Structure formats: structure tokens, C-alpha cells
Tab-separated table of C-alpha atoms in Angstrom:
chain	number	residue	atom	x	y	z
A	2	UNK	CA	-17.579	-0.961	-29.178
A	3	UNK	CA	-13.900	-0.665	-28.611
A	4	UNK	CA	-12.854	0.551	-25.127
A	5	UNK	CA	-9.754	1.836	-24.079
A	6	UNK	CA	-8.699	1.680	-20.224
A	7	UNK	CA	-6.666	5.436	-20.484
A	8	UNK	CA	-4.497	6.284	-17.327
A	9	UNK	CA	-5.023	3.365	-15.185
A	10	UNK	CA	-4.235	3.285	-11.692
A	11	UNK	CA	-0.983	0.544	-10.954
A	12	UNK	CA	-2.043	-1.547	-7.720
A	13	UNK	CA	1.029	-4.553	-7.734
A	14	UNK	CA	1.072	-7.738	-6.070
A	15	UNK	CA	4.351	-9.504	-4.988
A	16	UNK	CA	4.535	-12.824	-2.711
A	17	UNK	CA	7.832	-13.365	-0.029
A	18	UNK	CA	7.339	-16.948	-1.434
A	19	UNK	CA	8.334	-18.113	2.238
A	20	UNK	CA	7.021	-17.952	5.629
A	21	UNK	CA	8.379	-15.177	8.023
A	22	UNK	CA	10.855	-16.304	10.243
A	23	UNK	CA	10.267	-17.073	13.898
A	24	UNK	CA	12.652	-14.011	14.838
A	25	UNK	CA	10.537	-11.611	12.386
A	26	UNK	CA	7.034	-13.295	13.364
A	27	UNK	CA	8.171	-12.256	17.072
A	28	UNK	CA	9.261	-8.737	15.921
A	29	UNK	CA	6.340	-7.632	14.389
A	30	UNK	CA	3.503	-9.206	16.342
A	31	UNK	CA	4.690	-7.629	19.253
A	32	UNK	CA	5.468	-4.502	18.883
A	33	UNK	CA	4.148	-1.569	21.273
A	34	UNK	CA	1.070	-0.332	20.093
A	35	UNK	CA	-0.854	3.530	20.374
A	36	UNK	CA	-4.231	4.343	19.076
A	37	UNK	CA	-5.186	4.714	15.135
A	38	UNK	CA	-8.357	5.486	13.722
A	39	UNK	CA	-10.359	2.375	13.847
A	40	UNK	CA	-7.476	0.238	14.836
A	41	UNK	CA	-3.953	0.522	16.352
A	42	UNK	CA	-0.592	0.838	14.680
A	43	UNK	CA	2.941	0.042	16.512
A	44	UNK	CA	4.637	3.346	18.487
A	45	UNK	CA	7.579	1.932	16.133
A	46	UNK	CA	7.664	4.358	12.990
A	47	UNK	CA	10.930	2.954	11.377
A	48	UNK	CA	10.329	-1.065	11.382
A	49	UNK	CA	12.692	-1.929	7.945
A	50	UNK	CA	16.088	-0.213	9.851
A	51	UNK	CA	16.202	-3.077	12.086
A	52	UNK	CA	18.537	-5.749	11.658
A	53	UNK	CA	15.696	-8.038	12.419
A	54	UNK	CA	13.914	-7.201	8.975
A	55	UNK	CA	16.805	-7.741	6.871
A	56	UNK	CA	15.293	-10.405	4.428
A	57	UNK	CA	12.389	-8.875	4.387
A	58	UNK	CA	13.173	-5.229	3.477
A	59	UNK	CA	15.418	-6.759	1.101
A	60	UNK	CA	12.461	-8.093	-0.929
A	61	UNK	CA	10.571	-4.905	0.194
A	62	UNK	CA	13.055	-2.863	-1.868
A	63	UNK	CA	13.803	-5.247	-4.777
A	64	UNK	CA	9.952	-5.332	-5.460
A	65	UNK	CA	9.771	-1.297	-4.998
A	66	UNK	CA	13.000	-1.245	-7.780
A	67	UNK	CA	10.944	-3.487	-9.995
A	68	UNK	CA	7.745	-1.164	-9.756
A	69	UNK	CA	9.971	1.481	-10.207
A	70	UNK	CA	11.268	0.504	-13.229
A	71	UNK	CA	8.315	-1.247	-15.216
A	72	UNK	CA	5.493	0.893	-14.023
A	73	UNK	CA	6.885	4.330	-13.976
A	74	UNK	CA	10.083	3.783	-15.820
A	75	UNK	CA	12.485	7.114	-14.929
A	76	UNK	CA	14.365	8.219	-17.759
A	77	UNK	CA	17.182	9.452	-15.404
A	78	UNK	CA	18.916	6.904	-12.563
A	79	UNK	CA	16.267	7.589	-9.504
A	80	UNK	CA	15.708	5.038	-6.706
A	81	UNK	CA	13.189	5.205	-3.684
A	82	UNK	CA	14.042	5.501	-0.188
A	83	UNK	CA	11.774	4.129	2.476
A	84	UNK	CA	11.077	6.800	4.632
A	85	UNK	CA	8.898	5.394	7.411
A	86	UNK	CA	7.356	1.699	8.129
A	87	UNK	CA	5.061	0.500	10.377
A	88	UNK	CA	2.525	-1.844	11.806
A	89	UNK	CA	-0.946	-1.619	11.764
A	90	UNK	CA	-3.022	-4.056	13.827
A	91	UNK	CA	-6.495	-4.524	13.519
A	92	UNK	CA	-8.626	-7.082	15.654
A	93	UNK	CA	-12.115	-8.326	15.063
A	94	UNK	CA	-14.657	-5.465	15.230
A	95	UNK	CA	-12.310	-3.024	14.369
A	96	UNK	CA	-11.058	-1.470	10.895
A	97	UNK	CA	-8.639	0.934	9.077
A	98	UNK	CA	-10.103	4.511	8.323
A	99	UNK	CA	-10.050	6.099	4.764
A	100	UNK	CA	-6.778	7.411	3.722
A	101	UNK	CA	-4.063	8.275	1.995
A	102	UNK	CA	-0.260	8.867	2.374
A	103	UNK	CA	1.243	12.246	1.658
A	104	UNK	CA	4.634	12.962	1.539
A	105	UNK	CA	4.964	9.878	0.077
A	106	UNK	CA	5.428	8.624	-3.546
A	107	UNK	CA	4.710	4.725	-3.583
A	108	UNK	CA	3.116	3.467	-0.629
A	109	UNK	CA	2.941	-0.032	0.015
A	110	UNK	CA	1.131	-2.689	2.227
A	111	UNK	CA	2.999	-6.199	3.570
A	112	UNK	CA	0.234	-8.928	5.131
A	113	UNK	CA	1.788	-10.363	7.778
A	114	UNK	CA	-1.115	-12.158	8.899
A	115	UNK	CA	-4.076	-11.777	6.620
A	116	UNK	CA	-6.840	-14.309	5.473
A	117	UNK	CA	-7.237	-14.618	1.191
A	118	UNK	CA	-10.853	-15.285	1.726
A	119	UNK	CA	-11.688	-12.901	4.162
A	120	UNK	CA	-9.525	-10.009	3.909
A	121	UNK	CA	-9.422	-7.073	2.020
A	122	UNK	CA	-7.990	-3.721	0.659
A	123	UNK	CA	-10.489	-0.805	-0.127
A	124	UNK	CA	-9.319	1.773	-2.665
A	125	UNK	CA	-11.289	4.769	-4.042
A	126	UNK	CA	-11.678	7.199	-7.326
A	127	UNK	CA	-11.559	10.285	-5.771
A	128	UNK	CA	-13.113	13.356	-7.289
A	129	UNK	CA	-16.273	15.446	-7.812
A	130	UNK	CA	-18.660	14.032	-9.888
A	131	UNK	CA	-21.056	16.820	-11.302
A	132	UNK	CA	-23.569	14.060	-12.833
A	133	UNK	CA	-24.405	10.709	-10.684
A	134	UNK	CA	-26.102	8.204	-12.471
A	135	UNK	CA	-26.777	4.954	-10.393
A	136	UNK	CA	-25.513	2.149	-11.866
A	137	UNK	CA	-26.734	-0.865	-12.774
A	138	UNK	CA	-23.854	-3.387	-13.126
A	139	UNK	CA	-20.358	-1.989	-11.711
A	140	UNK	CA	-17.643	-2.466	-13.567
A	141	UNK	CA	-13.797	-0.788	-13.665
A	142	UNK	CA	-15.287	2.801	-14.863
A	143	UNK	CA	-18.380	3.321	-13.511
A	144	UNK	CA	-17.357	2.045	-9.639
A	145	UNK	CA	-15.882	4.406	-7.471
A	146	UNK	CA	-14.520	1.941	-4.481
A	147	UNK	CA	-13.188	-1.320	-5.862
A	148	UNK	CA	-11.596	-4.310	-3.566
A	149	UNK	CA	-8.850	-6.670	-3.942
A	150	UNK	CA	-8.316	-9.892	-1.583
A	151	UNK	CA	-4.922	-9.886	-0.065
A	152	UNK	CA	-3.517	-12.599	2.034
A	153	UNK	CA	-0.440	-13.237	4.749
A	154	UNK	CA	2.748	-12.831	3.300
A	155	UNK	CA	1.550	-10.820	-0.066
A	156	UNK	CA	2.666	-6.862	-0.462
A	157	UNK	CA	0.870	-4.650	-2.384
A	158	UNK	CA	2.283	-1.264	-3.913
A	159	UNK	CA	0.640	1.285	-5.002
A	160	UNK	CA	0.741	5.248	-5.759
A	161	UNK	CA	0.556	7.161	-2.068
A	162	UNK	CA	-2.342	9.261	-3.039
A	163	UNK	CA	-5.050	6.343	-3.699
A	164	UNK	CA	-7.257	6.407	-1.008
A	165	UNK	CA	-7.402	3.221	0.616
A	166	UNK	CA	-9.140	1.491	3.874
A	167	UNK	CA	-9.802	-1.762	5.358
A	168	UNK	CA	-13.662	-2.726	6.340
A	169	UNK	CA	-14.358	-3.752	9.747
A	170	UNK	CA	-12.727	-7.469	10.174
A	171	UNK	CA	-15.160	-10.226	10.407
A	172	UNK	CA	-14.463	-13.453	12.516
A	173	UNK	CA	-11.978	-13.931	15.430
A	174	UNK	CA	-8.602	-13.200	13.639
A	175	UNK	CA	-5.857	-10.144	14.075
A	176	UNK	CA	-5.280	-8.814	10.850
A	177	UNK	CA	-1.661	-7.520	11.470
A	178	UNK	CA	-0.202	-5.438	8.412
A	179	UNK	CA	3.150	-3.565	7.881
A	180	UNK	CA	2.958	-0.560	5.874
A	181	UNK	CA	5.448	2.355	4.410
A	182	UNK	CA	5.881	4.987	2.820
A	183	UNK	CA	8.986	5.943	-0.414
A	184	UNK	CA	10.349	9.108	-1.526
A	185	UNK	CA	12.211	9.221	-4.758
A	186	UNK	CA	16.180	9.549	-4.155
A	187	UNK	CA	18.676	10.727	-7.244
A	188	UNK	CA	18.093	13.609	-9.923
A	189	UNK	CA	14.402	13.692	-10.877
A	190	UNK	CA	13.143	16.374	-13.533
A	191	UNK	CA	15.231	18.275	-16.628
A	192	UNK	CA	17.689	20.739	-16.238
A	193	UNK	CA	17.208	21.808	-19.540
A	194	UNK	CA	13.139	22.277	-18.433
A	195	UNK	CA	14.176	24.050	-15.475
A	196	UNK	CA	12.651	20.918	-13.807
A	197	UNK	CA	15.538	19.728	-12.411
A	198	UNK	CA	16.186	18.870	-8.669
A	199	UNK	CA	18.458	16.621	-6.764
A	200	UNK	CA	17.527	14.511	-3.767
């Protein structure tokens, strides 16, 4: 049997490759927090402006340019433009709801404090399935949630409409993430298709 994976979903890793610095450990483990569905997320909506995230937005955004360009590869100059970033925080007992990000074209996911062998990121196939069979072995087609370990100082980016979520945390760590959102910035579409628009 040959088997060919058609239209795959791009989920990509990228490490800092350093720790955080005292001055952005301080900044984002402390920020003031409101309610979230499962867990809590900072009040804070626009975490990469400040001048205390420098470094790290700047490897936010080469690793978003580097997506850009290998994964999806615009024939015309486009960039993307972080619209919003935040923090979620999630102690034991608690967990991230289902979701996904609209308005948004890449989302992505930084660890700041996550555990490889414990931690977690959820996504889902969505869509109506007309016939269920139950399976016996999953595998990349047949499963319709899959999981991928992610660990402190990793970011993960992926397309904003994959559902996503984060299973109740186990033991007696935070798990304290940093996630945004991108919308594409430059001309996108053809003129010539009457596709054309300019952002």
C-alpha cells in the first residue's frame, strides 16, 4: 500500500535556545490576572509592545517570518503583524478550554514555564463525520484529537483555526504560557483575479 499524507496540518516547533531573563521571568509571571475558561489569562492583551519583551518578540517574529515563508510561501511580499499577546496561567487542577482563534491567521503558543514530560497541547480534526467506525489502533488519519509534549521555553505555531486545549494539569506546577494571535500585513491576493487587497 502506498499512502499519501494530502493537506497536512503545519504545527512548528522553535526553541529561544536560552533561558528568559530575570527582567522577562518577572514580567510575565506576574502579570494581573481575570478569569478564563478553565484557567486565567493576564488583563494584559498586548504583552510583545513592551520594551521588556524585546528579545523575545524578536525571536517571536523571526520564527513567524520563517513559517511564513517555508510553510505557506506568499508569492507576493506579505508579512504578519502580531495583533494581540497574552498570558495564560493555569495551576494544578485547572485547564485550558477547547478553542480556536478567529480573526487571526497564525496563532502561536510560547512555554514559559512548562514541563516536557508532563505537559501538553491538545489539537482536534474538526468536522462532521457521517460514518464512525471505532478504531482499533489510532494513527495520523483515523484520530481525531492528537497531542504533542511541549516544554518551557519552546513556541509552537500553528494555523488560528485548529482547535486546540490543554487537559487539566497534573502535579503541583503553574503551567504559565504566552500566546498571540497574526494578521497578514502587505498586498495579499491578484489584482488581475479581482483578489486583490491591501493591508
Amino acid at each position: 500500500m502506498n499512502t499519501h499524507h494530502l493537506f497536512p496540518t503545519p504545527v512548528s516547533f522553535f526553541n529561544l535556545g536560552r533561558d528568559l531573563t530575570d527582567e522577562e521571568s518577572e514580567f510575565l509571571l506576574n502579570q494581573e490576572e481575570k478569569p478564563n475558561v478553565g484557567n486565567t489569562t493576564s488583563k494584559e492583551r498586548k504583552l510583545l509592545e513592551s520594551d521588556k519583551l524585546a528579545g523575545l518578540r524578536g525571536f517571536v517574529e523571526s520564527s513567524l517570518d520563517k513559517y511564513l515563508k517555508e510553510i505557506l510561501s506568499p508569492k507576493q511580499n506579505v508579512g504578519l503583524r502580531i495583533t494581540q499577546s497574552w498570558i495564560n496561567y493555569t495551576k494544578p487542577g485547572q485547564f485550558h478550554h477547547k478553542h480556536a482563534h478567529p480573526n487571526s491567521l497564525i496563532s502561536g503558543v510560547f512555554y514559559v514555564k512548562a514541563n516536557k514530560e508532563t505537559d501538553r497541547i491538545y489539537f482536534y480534526k474538526d468536522g462532521y463525520q457521517q460514518i464512525k467506525l471505532p478504531v482499533d489502533q489510532f494513527n495520523l488519519f483515523n484520530s481525531e484529537s492528537w497531542w504533542l509534549p511541549v516544554g518551557t521555553g519552546e513556541l509552537v505555531l500553528f494555523p488560528s483555526h485548529f482547535t486546540h486545549m490543554v487537559e487539566t494539569v497534573n502535579g503541583d506546577d503553574m503551567r504559565v504560557s504566552m500566546s498571540f494571535n497574526t494578521f497578514p500585513t502587505g498586498h495579499i491576493g491578484d489584482d488581475d483575479k479581482l483578489t486583490g487587497l491591501e493591508l
